[in-house]
mmCIF file of C-alpha atoms in Angstrom:
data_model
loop_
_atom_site.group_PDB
_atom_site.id
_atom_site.type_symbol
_atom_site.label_atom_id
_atom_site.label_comp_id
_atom_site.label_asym_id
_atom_site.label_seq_id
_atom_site.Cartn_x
_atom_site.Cartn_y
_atom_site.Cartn_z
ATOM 1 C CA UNK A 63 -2.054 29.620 26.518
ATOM 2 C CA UNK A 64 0.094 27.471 28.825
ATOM 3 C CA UNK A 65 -0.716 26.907 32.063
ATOM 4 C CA UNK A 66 1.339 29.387 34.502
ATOM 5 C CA UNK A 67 1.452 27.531 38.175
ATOM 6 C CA UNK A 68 -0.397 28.516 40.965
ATOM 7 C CA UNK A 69 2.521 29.760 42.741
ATOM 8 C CA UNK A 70 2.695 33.070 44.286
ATOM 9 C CA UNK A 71 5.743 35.332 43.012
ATOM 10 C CA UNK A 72 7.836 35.825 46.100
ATOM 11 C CA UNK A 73 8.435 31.483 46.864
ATOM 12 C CA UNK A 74 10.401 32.078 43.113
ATOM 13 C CA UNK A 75 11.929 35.574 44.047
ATOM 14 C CA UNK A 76 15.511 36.050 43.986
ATOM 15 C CA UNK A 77 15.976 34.369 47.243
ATOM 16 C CA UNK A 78 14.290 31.445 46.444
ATOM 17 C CA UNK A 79 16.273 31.077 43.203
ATOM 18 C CA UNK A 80 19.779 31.537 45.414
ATOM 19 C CA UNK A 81 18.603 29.017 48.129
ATOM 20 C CA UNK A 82 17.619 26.791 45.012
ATOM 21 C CA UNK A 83 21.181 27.185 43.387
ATOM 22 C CA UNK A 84 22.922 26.498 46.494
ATOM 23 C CA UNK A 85 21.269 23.011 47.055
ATOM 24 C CA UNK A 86 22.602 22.135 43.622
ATOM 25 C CA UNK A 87 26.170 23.378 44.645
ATOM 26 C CA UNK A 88 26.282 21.406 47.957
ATOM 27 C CA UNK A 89 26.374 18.157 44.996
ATOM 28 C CA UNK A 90 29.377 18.645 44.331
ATOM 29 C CA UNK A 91 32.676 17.044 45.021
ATOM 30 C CA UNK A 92 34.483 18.155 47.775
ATOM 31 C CA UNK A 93 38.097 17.216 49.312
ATOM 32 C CA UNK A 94 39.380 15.621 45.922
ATOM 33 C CA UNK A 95 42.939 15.408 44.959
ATOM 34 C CA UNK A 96 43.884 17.362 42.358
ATOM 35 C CA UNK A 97 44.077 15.075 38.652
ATOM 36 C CA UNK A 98 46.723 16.441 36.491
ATOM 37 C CA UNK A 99 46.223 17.295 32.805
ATOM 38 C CA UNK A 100 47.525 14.477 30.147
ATOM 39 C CA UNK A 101 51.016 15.635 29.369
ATOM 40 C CA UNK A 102 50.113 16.232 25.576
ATOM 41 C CA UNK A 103 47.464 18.055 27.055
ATOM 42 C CA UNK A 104 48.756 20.476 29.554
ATOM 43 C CA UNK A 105 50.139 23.049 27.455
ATOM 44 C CA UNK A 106 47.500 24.934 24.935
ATOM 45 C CA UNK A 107 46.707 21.923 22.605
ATOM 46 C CA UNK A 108 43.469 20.709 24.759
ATOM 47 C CA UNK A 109 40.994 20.038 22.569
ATOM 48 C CA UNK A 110 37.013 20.905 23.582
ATOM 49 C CA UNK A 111 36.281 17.264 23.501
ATOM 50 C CA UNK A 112 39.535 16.714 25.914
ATOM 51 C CA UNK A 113 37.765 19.240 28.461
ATOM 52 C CA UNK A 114 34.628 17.355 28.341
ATOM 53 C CA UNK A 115 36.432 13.973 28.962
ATOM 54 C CA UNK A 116 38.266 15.516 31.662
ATOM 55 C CA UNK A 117 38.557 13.175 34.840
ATOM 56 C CA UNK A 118 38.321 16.526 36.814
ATOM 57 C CA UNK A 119 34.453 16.632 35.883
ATOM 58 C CA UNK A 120 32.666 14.420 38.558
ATOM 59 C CA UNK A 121 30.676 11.425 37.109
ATOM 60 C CA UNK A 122 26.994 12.937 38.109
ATOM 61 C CA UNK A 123 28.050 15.955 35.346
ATOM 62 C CA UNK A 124 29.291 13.528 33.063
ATOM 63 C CA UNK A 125 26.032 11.784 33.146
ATOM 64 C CA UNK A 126 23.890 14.613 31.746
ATOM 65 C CA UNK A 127 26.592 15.051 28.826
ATOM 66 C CA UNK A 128 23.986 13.009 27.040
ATOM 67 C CA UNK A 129 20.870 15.739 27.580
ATOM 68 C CA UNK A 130 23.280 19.045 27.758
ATOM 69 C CA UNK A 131 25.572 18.285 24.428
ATOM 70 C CA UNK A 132 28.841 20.294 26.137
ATOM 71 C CA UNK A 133 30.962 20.084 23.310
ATOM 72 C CA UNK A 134 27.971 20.662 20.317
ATOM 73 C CA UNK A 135 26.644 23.306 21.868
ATOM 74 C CA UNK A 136 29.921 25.770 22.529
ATOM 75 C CA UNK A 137 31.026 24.281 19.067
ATOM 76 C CA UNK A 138 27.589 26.003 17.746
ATOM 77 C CA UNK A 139 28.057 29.401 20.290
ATOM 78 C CA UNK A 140 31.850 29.703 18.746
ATOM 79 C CA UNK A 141 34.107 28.509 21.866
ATOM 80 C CA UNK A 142 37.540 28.898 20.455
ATOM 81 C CA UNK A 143 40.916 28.863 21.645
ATOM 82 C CA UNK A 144 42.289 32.513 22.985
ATOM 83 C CA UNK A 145 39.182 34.048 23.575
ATOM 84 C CA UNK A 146 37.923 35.821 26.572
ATOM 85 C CA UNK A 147 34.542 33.954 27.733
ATOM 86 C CA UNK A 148 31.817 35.313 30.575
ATOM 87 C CA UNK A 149 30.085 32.710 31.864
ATOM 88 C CA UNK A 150 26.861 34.721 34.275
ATOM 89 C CA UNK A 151 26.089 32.793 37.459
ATOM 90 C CA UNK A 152 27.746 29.290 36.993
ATOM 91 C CA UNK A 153 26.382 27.972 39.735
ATOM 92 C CA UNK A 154 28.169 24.606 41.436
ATOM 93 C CA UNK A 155 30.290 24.888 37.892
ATOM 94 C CA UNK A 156 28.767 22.639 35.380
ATOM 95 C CA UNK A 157 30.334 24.221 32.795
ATOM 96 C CA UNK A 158 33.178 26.286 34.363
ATOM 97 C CA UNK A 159 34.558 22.983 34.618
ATOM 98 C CA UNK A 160 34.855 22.420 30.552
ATOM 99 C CA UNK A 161 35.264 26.391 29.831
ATOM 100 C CA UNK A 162 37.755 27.304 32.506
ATOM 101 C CA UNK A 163 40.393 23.906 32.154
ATOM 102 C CA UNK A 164 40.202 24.606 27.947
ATOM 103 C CA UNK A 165 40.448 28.185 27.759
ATOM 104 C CA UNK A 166 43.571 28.164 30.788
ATOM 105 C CA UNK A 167 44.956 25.748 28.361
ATOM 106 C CA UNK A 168 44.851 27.763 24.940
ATOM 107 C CA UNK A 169 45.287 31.111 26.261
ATOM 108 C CA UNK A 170 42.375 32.256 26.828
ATOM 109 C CA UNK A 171 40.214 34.185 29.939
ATOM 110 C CA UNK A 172 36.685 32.759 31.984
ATOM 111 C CA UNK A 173 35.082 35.898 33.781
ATOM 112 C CA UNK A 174 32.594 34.005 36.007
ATOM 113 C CA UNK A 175 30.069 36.605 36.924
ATOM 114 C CA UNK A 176 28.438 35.091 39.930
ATOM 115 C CA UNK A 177 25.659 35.976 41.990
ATOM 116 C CA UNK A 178 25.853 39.292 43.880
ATOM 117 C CA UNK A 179 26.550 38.465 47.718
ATOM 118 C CA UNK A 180 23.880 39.960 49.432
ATOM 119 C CA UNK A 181 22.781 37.487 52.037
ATOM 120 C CA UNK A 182 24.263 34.385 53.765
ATOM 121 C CA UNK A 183 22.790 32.002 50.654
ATOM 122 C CA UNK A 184 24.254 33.566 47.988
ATOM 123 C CA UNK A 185 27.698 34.887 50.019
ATOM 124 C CA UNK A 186 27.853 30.820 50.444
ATOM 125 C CA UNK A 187 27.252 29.614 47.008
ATOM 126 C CA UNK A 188 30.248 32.402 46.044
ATOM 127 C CA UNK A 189 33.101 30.986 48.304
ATOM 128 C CA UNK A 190 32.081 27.606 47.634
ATOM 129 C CA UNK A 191 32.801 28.564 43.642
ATOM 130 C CA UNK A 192 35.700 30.135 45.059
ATOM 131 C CA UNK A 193 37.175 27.727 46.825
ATOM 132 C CA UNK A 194 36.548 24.456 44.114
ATOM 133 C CA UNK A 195 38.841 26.848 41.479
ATOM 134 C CA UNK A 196 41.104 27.200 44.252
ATOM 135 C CA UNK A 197 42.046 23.214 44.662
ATOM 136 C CA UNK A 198 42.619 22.819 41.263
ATOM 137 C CA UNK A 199 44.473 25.401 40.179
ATOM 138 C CA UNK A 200 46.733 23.479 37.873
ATOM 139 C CA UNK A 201 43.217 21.987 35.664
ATOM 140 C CA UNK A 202 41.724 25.867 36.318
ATOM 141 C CA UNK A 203 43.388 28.490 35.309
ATOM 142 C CA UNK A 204 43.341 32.104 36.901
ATOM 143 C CA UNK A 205 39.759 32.308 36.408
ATOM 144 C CA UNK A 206 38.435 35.723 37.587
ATOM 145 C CA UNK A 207 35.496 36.013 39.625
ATOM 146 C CA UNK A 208 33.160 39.280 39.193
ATOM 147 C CA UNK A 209 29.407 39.906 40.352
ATOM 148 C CA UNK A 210 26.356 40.019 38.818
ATOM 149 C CA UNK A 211 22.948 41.372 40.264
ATOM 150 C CA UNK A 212 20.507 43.920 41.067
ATOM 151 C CA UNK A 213 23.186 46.846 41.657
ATOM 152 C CA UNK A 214 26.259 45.325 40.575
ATOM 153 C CA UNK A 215 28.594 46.870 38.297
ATOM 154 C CA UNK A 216 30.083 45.600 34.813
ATOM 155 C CA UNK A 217 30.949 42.258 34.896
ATOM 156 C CA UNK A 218 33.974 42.197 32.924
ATOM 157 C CA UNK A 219 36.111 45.102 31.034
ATOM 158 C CA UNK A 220 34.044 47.230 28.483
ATOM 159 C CA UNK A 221 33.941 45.685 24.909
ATOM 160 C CA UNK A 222 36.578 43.294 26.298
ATOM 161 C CA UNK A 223 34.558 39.879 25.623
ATOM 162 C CA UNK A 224 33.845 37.222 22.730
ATOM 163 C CA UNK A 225 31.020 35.237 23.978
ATOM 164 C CA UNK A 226 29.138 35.729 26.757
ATOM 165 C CA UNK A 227 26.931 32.817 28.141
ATOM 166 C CA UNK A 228 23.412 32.490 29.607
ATOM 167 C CA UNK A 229 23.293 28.735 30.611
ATOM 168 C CA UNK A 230 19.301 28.174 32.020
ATOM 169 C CA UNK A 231 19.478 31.310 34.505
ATOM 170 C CA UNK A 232 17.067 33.562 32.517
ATOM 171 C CA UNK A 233 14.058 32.348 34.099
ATOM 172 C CA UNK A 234 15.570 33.025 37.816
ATOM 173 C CA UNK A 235 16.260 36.805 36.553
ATOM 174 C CA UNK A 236 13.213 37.530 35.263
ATOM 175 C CA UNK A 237 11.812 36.440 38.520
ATOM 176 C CA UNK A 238 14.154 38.786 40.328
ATOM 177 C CA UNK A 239 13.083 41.520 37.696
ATOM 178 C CA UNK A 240 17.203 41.568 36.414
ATOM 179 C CA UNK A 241 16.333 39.923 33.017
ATOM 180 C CA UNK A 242 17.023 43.151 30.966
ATOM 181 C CA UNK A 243 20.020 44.466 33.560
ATOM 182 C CA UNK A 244 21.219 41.134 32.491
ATOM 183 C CA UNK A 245 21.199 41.998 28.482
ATOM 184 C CA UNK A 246 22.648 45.721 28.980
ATOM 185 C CA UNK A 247 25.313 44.269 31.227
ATOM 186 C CA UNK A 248 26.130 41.084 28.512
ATOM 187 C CA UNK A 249 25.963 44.032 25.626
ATOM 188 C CA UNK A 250 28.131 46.237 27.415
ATOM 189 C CA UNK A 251 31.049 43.439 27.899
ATOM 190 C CA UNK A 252 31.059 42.249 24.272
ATOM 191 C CA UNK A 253 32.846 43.504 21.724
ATOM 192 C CA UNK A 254 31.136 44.595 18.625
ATOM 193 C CA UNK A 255 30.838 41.451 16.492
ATOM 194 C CA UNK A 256 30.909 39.431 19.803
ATOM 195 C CA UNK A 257 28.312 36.480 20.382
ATOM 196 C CA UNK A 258 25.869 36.061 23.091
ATOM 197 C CA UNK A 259 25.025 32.463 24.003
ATOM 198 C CA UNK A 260 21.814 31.201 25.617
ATOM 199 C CA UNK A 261 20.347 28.319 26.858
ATOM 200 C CA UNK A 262 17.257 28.201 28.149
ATOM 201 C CA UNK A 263 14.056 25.838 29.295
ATOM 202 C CA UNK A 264 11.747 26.579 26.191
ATOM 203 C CA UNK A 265 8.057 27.161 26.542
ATOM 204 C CA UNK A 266 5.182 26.270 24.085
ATOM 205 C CA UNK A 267 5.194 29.291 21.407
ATOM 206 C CA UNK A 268 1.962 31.404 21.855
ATOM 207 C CA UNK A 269 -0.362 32.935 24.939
ATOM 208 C CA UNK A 270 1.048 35.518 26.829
ATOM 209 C CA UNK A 271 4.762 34.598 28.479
ATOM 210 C CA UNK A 272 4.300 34.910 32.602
ATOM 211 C CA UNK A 273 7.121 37.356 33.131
ATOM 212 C CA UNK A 274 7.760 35.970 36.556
ATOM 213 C CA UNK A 275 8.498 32.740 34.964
ATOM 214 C CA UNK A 276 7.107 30.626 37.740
ATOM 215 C CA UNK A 277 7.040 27.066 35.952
ATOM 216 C CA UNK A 278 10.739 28.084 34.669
ATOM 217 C CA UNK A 279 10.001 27.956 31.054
ATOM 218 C CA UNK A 280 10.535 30.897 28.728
ATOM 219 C CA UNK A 281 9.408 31.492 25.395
ATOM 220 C CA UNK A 282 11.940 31.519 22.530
ATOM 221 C CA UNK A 283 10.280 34.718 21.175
ATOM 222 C CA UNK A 284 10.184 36.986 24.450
ATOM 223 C CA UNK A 285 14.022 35.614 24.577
ATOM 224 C CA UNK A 286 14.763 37.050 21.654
ATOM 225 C CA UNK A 287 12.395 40.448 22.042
ATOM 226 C CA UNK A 288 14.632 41.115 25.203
ATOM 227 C CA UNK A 289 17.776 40.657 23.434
ATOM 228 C CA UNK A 290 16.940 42.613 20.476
ATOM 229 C CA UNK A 291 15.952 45.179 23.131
ATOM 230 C CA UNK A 292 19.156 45.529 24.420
ATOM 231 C CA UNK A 293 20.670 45.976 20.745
ATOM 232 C CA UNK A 294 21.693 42.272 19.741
ATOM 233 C CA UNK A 295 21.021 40.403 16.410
ATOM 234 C CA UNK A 296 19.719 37.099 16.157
ATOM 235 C CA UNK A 297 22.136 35.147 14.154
ATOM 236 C CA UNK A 298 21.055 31.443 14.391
ATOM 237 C CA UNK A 299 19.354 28.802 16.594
ATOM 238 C CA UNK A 300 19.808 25.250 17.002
ATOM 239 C CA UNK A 301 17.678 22.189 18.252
ATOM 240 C CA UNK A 302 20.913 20.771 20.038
ATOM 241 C CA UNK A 303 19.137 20.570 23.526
ATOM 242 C CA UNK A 304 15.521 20.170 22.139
ATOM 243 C CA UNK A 305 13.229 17.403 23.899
ATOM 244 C CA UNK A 306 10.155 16.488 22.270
ATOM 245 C CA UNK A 307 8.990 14.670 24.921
ATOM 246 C CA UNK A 308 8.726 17.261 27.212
ATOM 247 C CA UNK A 309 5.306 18.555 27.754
ATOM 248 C CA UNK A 310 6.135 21.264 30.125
ATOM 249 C CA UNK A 311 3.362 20.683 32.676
ATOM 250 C CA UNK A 312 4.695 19.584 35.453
ATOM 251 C CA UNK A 313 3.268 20.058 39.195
ATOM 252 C CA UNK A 314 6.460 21.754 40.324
ATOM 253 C CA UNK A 315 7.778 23.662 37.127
ATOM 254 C CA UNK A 316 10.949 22.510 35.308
ATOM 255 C CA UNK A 317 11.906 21.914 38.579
ATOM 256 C CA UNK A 318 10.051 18.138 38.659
ATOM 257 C CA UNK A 319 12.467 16.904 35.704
ATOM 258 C CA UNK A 320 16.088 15.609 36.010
ATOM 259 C CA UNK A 321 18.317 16.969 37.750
ATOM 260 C CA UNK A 322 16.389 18.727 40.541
ATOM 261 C CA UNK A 323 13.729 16.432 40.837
ATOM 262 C CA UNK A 324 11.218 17.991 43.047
ATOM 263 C CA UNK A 325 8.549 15.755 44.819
ATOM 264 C CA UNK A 326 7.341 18.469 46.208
ATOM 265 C CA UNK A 327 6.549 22.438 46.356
ATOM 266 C CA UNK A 328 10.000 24.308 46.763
ATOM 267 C CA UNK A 329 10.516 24.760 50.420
ATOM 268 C CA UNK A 330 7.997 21.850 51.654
ATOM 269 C CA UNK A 331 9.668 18.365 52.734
ATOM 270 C CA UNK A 332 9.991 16.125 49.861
ATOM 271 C CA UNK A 333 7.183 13.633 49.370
ATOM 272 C CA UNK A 334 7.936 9.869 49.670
ATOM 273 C CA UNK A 335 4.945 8.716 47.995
ATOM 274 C CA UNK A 336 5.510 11.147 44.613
ATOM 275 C CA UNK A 337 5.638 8.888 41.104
ATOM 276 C CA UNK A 338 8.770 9.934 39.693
ATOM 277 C CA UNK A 339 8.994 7.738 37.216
ATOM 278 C CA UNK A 340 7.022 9.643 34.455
ATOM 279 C CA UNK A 341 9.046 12.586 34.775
ATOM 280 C CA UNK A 342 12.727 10.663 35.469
ATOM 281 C CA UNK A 343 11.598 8.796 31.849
ATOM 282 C CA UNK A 344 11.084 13.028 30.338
ATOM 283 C CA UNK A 345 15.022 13.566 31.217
ATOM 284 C CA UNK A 346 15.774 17.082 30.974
ATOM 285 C CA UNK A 347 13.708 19.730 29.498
ATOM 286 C CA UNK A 348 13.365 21.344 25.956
ATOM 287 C CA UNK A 349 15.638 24.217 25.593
ATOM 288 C CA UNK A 350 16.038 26.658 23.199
ATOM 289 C CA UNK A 351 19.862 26.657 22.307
ATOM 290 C CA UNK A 352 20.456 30.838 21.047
ATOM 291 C CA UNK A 353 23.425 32.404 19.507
ATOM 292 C CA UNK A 354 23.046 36.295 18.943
ATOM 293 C CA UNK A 355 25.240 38.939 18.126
ATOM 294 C CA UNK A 356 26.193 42.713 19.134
ATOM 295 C CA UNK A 357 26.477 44.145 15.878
ATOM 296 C CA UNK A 358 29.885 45.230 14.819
ATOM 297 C CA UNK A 359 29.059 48.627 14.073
#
């Protein structure tokens, strides 16, 4: 069985995950001129690979291209030109800003469903999404923003969807008890024969899965259990974002790796005296890379 942390459920409740997102937002650019699209590229001929090598994209998310595969992994999820995409809590916009730029380009829709706003944290983390599609609107799109959370609503139109996309969020709704919400709601926006896409920090296979998910890591089966649960097929999986070198015991969860870093407990001042080195030479963590379907009948 793998070690669960010693950390008590409420410093990785719901909050704690929204206070945790919104440090990552604050990283990234603000006040930047608008870049405008290549000419051969402003009308719907953008290519995936032109997204990714957008200079809209600042340099610190261009940097983990090399641990997140962008243009691999929506290549194996079935990104294509036209379709309507849900991306669930993108966060500072790691990867609104490849979906949104390439699916404004070739007619298609992004449906960010962000975090509910139910405190100052998470109301800020909104408006600050908010207001980085609203500078660019040119490289963006009309990118629609909806909600999703404990009581909120659909997230986009009924059966309106082609892919809808978990990117590493699981573990911060199964620690605000949302995890299967999260699957209905995903089902209920797809249309039949439509693809669900997750990524997620993968833990070792066997034991009992802590369904707080306190260290961040979730095993690939209880992914898949909740998924079937809510009435999706498994159709493949890839090793795209594996890491072999990622033992997944770490003193501060997932967390300790690239790009959070933690030297210390979430909430506590960060420790000058922490050896980051072992865990900066890890990189990112293992992740299972999931594409599953809602059956088309």
């Amino acid at each position: 069985m793998r070690r669960v942390l010693p950390t008590s459920a409420a410093s990785f409740s719901r909050r704690g995950a929204l206070i945790g997102a919104l440090a990552l937002a604050a990283c990234g650019r603000k006040g930047e001129a608008e870049p405008k699209p290549p000419a051969a590229k402003a009308a719907r001929n953008m290519t995936l690979q032109d997204a990714v090598a957008g200079e809209w994209r600042p340099a610190a998310d261009k940097a983990r291209d090399p641990w997140r595969h962008p243009v691999e992994t929506l290549e194996f999820w079935g990104l294509k030109p036209g379709q309507t995409v849900v991306e669930f809590w993108p966060g500072a916009g790691w990867y609104t800003d490849i979906l949104a730029p390439y699916l404004a380009a070739n007619k298609g829709k992004l449906i960010a469903a962000n975090l509910e706003p139910a405190d100052p944290a998470s109301t800020e983390i909104v408006e600050a999404y908010r207001a980085r599609l609203k500078a660019k609107p040119k490289i963006y799109g009309d990118v629609e923003i909806t909600a999703f959370g404990p009581t909120s609503g659909p997230v986009a139109p009924a059966g309106g969807a082609d892919l809808v996309l978990f990117l590493r969020n699981l573990h911060n709704w199964m620690a605000a008890g949302i995890a299967e919400k999260a699957f209905r709601d995903a089902f209920a926006a797809l249309k039949p024969g439509g693809v669900l896409g997750i990524e997620e920090h993968r833990a070792a296979p066997g034991g009992v899965q802590d369904v707080l998910a306190a260290d961040g890591y979730v095993q690939e089966a209880y992914v898949v259990r909740l998924a079937q649960e809510a009435g999706f097929v498994l159709d493949k999986t890839s090793e795209i974002n594996a890491n072999a070198s990622d033992t997944r015991d770490h003193p501060f969860g997932v967390w300790t790796l690239p790009p959070v870093r933690l030297t210390a407990p979430r909430g506590e001042p960060a420790d000058p005296n922490f050896d980051r080195a072992p865990y900066d030479a890890i990189g990112e963590s293992d992740r299972m890379t999931l594409r599953l379907v809602k059956p088309a009948s």
